[in-house]
Each structure stands twice: as C-alpha cells, then as structure tokens.
XYZ file of C-alpha atoms in Angstrom:
346
model
C 202.822 152.957 116.392
C 205.353 153.387 118.908
C 207.254 150.128 120.348
C 206.250 150.993 123.938
C 202.833 151.958 123.915
C 200.243 150.000 126.232
C 198.461 148.390 123.678
C 201.525 146.558 122.088
C 202.570 145.079 125.571
C 199.037 143.659 125.768
C 199.208 141.939 122.848
C 203.104 140.541 123.535
C 201.673 139.638 127.265
C 198.715 137.415 125.587
C 200.719 135.713 122.788
C 203.226 134.738 125.449
C 200.491 133.295 127.851
C 200.610 129.432 128.214
C 197.361 127.071 128.235
C 196.808 125.723 131.724
C 197.546 121.898 132.090
C 194.838 120.023 133.061
C 195.190 117.153 136.182
C 194.233 113.576 136.065
C 191.391 114.606 137.974
C 189.887 117.031 135.531
C 190.508 114.546 132.788
C 188.284 111.971 134.507
C 185.448 114.563 135.226
C 185.743 115.253 131.485
C 185.595 111.835 130.722
C 182.616 111.060 132.565
C 180.637 113.720 131.410
C 181.467 112.648 127.881
C 180.273 109.051 128.286
C 177.115 110.466 130.019
C 176.130 112.268 127.362
C 176.649 109.514 124.915
C 174.592 107.326 127.100
C 171.670 109.687 127.212
C 171.726 110.250 123.427
C 171.537 106.279 123.389
C 168.852 106.096 125.524
C 166.804 109.077 124.019
C 166.943 107.626 120.681
C 166.083 103.869 121.765
C 163.018 105.368 123.102
C 161.947 107.567 120.415
C 162.815 104.437 117.878
C 160.805 102.334 120.470
C 157.718 104.787 119.992
C 157.769 104.725 116.227
C 157.480 100.669 116.526
C 155.032 100.615 118.944
C 152.843 103.486 117.075
C 153.513 101.549 113.778
C 152.613 98.286 115.218
C 149.271 99.744 116.673
C 148.580 101.335 113.125
C 149.132 97.900 111.347
C 146.618 96.256 114.000
C 143.660 98.593 113.726
C 144.000 98.008 109.784
C 143.981 94.252 110.092
C 141.221 94.701 112.577
C 139.271 96.889 110.691
C 139.207 94.984 107.386
C 136.848 92.482 108.404
C 134.509 95.300 109.429
C 134.864 97.177 105.948
C 134.011 94.127 104.456
C 130.694 93.541 105.737
C 129.619 97.021 104.376
C 130.645 96.239 100.759
C 127.086 96.122 98.362
C 125.623 93.082 97.891
C 125.994 91.795 94.166
C 123.375 92.977 91.851
C 120.651 90.029 91.141
C 120.440 89.701 87.307
C 116.694 90.568 86.172
C 114.681 92.708 83.973
C 114.028 96.091 85.943
C 110.410 96.120 87.276
C 110.481 92.118 87.111
C 109.434 90.756 90.519
C 109.336 87.031 91.244
C 105.730 85.537 92.205
C 105.814 82.139 93.619
C 102.899 80.365 95.462
C 102.823 79.388 98.995
C 102.760 75.565 98.586
C 105.710 74.814 95.911
C 104.227 72.717 93.034
C 105.837 69.989 91.444
C 107.434 71.261 87.953
C 106.196 74.932 88.650
C 108.189 77.076 86.447
C 109.668 80.383 87.501
C 106.382 83.252 87.363
C 107.741 86.483 86.559
C 105.630 89.933 86.964
C 106.686 92.487 84.794
C 105.820 95.975 86.681
C 108.215 98.627 86.390
C 107.385 100.279 89.492
C 106.150 103.909 89.823
C 108.496 105.686 92.207
C 105.716 107.900 93.369
C 103.939 104.960 94.678
C 104.808 102.197 97.401
C 103.996 99.299 94.994
C 106.378 96.570 95.716
C 104.579 93.459 96.324
C 105.227 89.988 95.808
C 102.555 87.890 94.501
C 99.526 86.388 96.077
C 99.024 82.729 97.626
C 95.024 83.558 97.349
C 94.013 81.045 94.689
C 90.615 80.835 93.594
C 88.707 78.157 95.121
C 87.672 74.913 92.560
C 84.274 75.685 93.314
C 83.703 79.234 92.222
C 81.619 80.026 89.385
C 82.713 81.661 86.361
C 80.120 84.727 85.510
C 78.272 84.969 82.215
C 76.925 88.333 80.719
C 75.447 88.477 77.691
C 77.132 91.375 75.369
C 75.365 94.566 75.610
C 76.895 96.493 72.338
C 79.806 98.217 73.411
C 81.136 98.888 70.078
C 83.268 95.311 70.197
C 81.320 93.505 67.692
C 84.275 91.678 66.199
C 85.317 90.245 69.511
C 82.071 89.556 70.678
C 81.862 87.268 67.462
C 84.995 85.903 67.951
C 84.425 85.363 71.839
C 81.526 83.410 70.899
C 78.732 85.054 73.145
C 75.695 83.961 72.817
C 74.377 87.103 71.830
C 76.865 87.198 68.588
C 76.473 83.594 67.253
C 73.905 84.326 64.742
C 75.461 87.997 63.725
C 77.396 88.357 60.902
C 81.376 88.628 60.835
C 82.583 92.232 61.765
C 86.586 91.347 61.826
C 88.613 92.310 59.067
C 90.482 89.071 59.596
C 87.440 86.913 58.988
C 85.961 84.919 61.996
C 86.318 81.154 60.656
C 86.979 78.280 62.843
C 90.378 78.093 61.332
C 91.486 81.267 62.900
C 90.572 80.682 66.443
C 91.071 78.079 69.382
C 87.942 77.361 71.636
C 88.571 76.692 75.383
C 86.078 75.936 78.004
C 85.222 79.528 78.754
C 87.486 81.529 76.343
C 88.765 82.060 72.539
C 92.082 82.643 71.385
C 92.759 84.087 68.181
C 95.967 85.602 66.162
C 96.482 89.869 66.473
C 96.538 91.457 63.269
C 99.481 93.716 65.175
C 102.691 91.848 65.679
C 105.316 92.194 69.082
C 108.511 93.772 68.658
C 111.526 92.723 70.129
C 111.245 88.993 69.784
C 114.718 88.872 68.248
C 115.109 85.469 67.217
C 111.765 84.741 68.387
C 108.690 84.356 66.371
C 106.928 87.728 66.497
C 103.519 86.199 66.309
C 100.927 87.326 68.843
C 97.936 86.029 70.510
C 94.605 87.448 72.062
C 92.459 85.509 74.314
C 88.971 86.870 74.945
C 86.339 85.419 77.516
C 82.940 83.825 75.970
C 81.273 86.521 78.559
C 81.298 90.118 77.997
C 83.708 92.274 80.098
C 84.780 95.291 79.145
C 87.669 95.434 80.969
C 89.788 94.021 84.036
C 87.995 96.735 86.430
C 84.667 94.974 84.726
C 85.700 91.529 85.658
C 86.919 92.671 89.027
C 83.546 94.455 89.665
C 80.822 92.299 88.273
C 82.353 89.423 89.100
C 84.160 89.334 92.239
C 84.058 85.479 93.192
C 84.753 84.046 89.604
C 87.330 86.611 87.998
C 90.559 85.030 89.531
C 89.307 81.277 88.176
C 88.073 82.996 84.769
C 92.099 84.660 84.317
C 93.543 81.493 85.384
C 91.756 79.330 82.818
C 92.592 82.251 80.210
C 96.547 82.116 81.466
C 96.399 78.580 80.931
C 94.731 78.237 77.533
C 96.336 81.204 75.878
C 99.635 79.695 76.897
C 99.067 76.215 75.716
C 97.761 77.729 72.261
C 101.123 79.585 71.995
C 103.262 76.523 72.465
C 100.906 74.883 69.252
C 100.696 77.675 67.283
C 103.955 80.126 67.880
C 106.808 78.333 69.494
C 108.028 76.537 72.513
C 109.779 78.597 75.254
C 108.371 80.894 77.803
C 105.328 83.420 76.868
C 104.559 86.987 78.116
C 101.291 87.336 79.279
C 99.821 91.192 79.258
C 96.830 93.160 79.856
C 95.710 96.628 79.792
C 94.724 98.685 82.340
C 90.593 99.733 82.022
C 91.088 103.209 80.870
C 93.529 102.127 77.898
C 91.788 99.275 76.357
C 91.431 99.747 72.543
C 88.470 97.551 72.256
C 85.876 97.318 74.884
C 85.925 93.657 75.590
C 88.773 92.178 78.090
C 91.364 90.659 76.296
C 94.893 89.279 77.366
C 98.040 89.552 74.991
C 100.186 86.438 74.441
C 103.512 86.741 72.874
C 107.303 86.228 73.164
C 108.900 86.436 76.444
C 111.202 89.707 75.695
C 108.266 91.182 73.507
C 106.565 94.394 73.452
C 103.104 95.284 72.176
C 100.458 98.658 72.411
C 102.640 100.089 74.968
C 103.289 97.005 77.123
C 104.894 96.344 79.529
C 104.859 99.766 80.929
C 104.290 101.271 84.346
C 101.363 99.981 86.677
C 99.145 102.302 85.647
C 99.229 101.287 81.878
C 98.670 97.349 82.198
C 100.067 94.277 83.778
C 102.735 91.617 82.368
C 103.765 88.287 83.472
C 105.794 85.874 82.123
C 104.875 81.833 81.476
C 106.986 78.913 82.028
C 104.815 76.422 82.728
C 100.898 75.893 82.567
C 101.131 75.330 86.699
C 102.082 79.198 86.322
C 98.428 80.388 85.863
C 97.170 80.353 88.950
C 99.891 82.583 90.545
C 99.700 85.075 87.740
C 95.835 85.211 88.017
C 96.145 85.930 91.664
C 98.921 88.609 90.774
C 96.657 90.509 88.399
C 93.842 90.694 90.591
C 96.038 91.902 93.039
C 97.051 94.662 90.444
C 93.423 95.225 89.618
C 92.689 95.660 93.270
C 95.506 98.049 93.843
C 94.247 100.547 91.045
C 90.331 100.003 91.622
C 89.895 98.860 95.290
C 89.591 95.400 96.881
C 86.954 92.963 95.501
C 83.791 92.767 96.996
C 81.822 89.401 98.264
C 78.892 90.435 96.680
C 77.794 92.627 93.327
C 77.942 96.391 94.141
C 74.712 98.351 94.269
C 75.751 102.214 94.467
C 78.583 104.410 93.417
C 79.973 104.543 96.788
C 80.653 100.558 96.559
C 81.655 100.386 92.964
C 83.278 103.777 92.420
C 82.525 106.239 89.737
C 83.691 105.832 86.115
C 82.326 102.195 85.498
C 79.124 100.983 83.608
C 76.611 98.395 85.270
C 76.081 95.267 83.504
C 73.280 92.959 83.428
C 70.551 95.427 84.337
C 72.143 96.806 87.033
C 72.897 100.665 87.800
C 75.909 102.546 86.275
C 78.204 104.778 87.597
C 79.450 106.155 84.097
C 78.779 109.496 82.730
C 76.571 108.465 80.345
C 74.176 106.672 82.484
C 72.235 109.806 82.527
C 71.713 109.534 79.075
C 70.689 105.731 79.350
C 68.881 106.728 82.706
C 70.534 104.206 84.356
C 72.561 105.903 87.088
C 72.572 104.548 90.615
C 71.125 106.493 93.206
C 73.858 108.401 94.838
C 75.490 108.994 91.527
C 74.651 112.455 91.915
C 76.624 112.961 95.501
C 79.469 110.739 94.614
C 80.193 111.018 91.068
C 79.629 114.674 90.264
C 81.598 117.585 91.083
C-alpha cells in the first residue's frame, strides 16, 4: 500500500494522539461517585441480610408456636384390653368389687356399644318356677333336679349321681363333658350351671319370668363362680351363654371356664352369645344386669307382666305353663295365640 494514502495518515494521527489529562475537580467527582456506589451496595446488602434474618426468625417462631398445637392432636395411647371387652361397673362402688368385663365382639353393622346396667334386681323379686314339659332335655332336667324328673331314670351319659353335681338354692352346677380351649396354664375343665326351673333359653327366661330373671341369673353367676373356685382353680372365670337360637340343649345353661378360654363358639358376636369375666362374687349382680341388657336388645325389652299374644312376646317362642305359643309348631299342638296367623304367618 503507498505510504501517502489517506488511511495510513489516519492511523499515524491516532497513534500520536495523547490521552486527555483529568483536572482535580474531575478526580473529586469520580471519587465521590465511587464512594456513593459502594455505600449503595453496602446498604443493599445490609437490607437483604436483614430481610433474610427476619424471615428466618418468623419461621422459627412459627415452628415453636405450632409445636404445642401439633402435640394436642397426637393419637391417644391405646388401652390395653381384649377386643370387644367393655368394662361394666355398678352405679354405686362396692367394697371388694372386682373388675367386671363383658366380652362382646361388637358387630360393626349395629350400634351396640353399651356400658352395662345399674338396674339391679330388687331383693323382693320372686324367682319363677316352671315344670319341664318335655323339650328334649331329659338329662338336664334330671341334673337340674326339676320336680318333674326327680323320679325319672338318668338320661345322662356321665351319670346323675350327687358326686357329679353341686346343688345351690335355685340351680345346679355340674362338669361339662367338653373341655375349654385356650386356657394356657389354667385348668381346661368347664362347668355348666342350670336353673331348677325349666327355661329353654335366655329368651324364654326373659319372656316368662320378667321380674325374677335377673335375680335368678345373679344367683347362677355367684354359685357357678364359687363352685369353679372350689373345683377347678383360683383366679377369674369366664361366664358365657348362647343366644336362644343356638342352644345345643333346650334348657337354659351357663358355661363357666378359665378366663381366656373358649367353648362351643363362645365368646363370639352378640348374635351368637354373651360372655363376661368374673373376678369376685360381687360381680354377679352387674353381670346379670348386663346379660339381661344383651337379651333385651336381641329380643325386646322385658314387660312388667306375662305376655298373652304374639304382638307382645314376638314370633318363634313357645308358650309355657299352659300359656299360648307363637312358635311354628303351635298349630300342631293347637296352642297358638289368637293373633298368631296375623302376626307370625307370612
């Protein structure tokens, strides 16, 4: 490229140009601007830091304040009790009263949560008595010492001697030919207690002895528990009875066995039967009250007088002592209640 060209002259001119010299005033202005920028940056950093600290403090305070509220909603500790076991205590505490438990596996389809009853049978209540009417229970009739069977021969495979039975005021206890299961270290011997009076089942008792039923049950609980202590062993005892439709022998009978034992499907659901645990003879009355509540919720509330119609007693129950019946075979025996056809027939 020729040395005298315009572009070459421009480059030489730029290379020879000097940087302008700043005056003292310009230096002061630049210094002031630098300090201002530093101050602004410091203030900004300080504000951001303060904001972060305040936010952290608020978060910590919220955590501390929320902690007690959170504890209030923690689940309550589980109670150590057998499933379906409901404590039943009398209205007035009694001296030396044991812990009464009712083993009743609640059916989820019903609202059958209850706490037992303080309705004790009055001391003046009379215990009913009915003669045996031949309901395929000859063995139990003889063992119960019902007056109809006293002169009859024994119909029990294990015999009927006095060495096999324990007589009480209105009931009798004897050993069950079956043994309980689940007793672990306890004796598996099981007892049966029957009333001297004939009652086919718990519904029969509730219906045909409404005023004396609870008193009779209390005596049976007390006598069977004392016999269990004498014959089988010390410690609590489980008391059970079947629902009316599940009795194996049509004579009301109470099962007494070890506290953790099982027998004939008991304990089970409320529709199958009732069970309670006795720790003391004083438990007899509250357990009897609880058993009657169970019977009432299955078969209706007890009346104050004996029923005389199917609308009063319900269907499927036989008469007793010459009274009319609402059971299906009443037409064969010609003893149906007057309203049987309208109430109990489809």
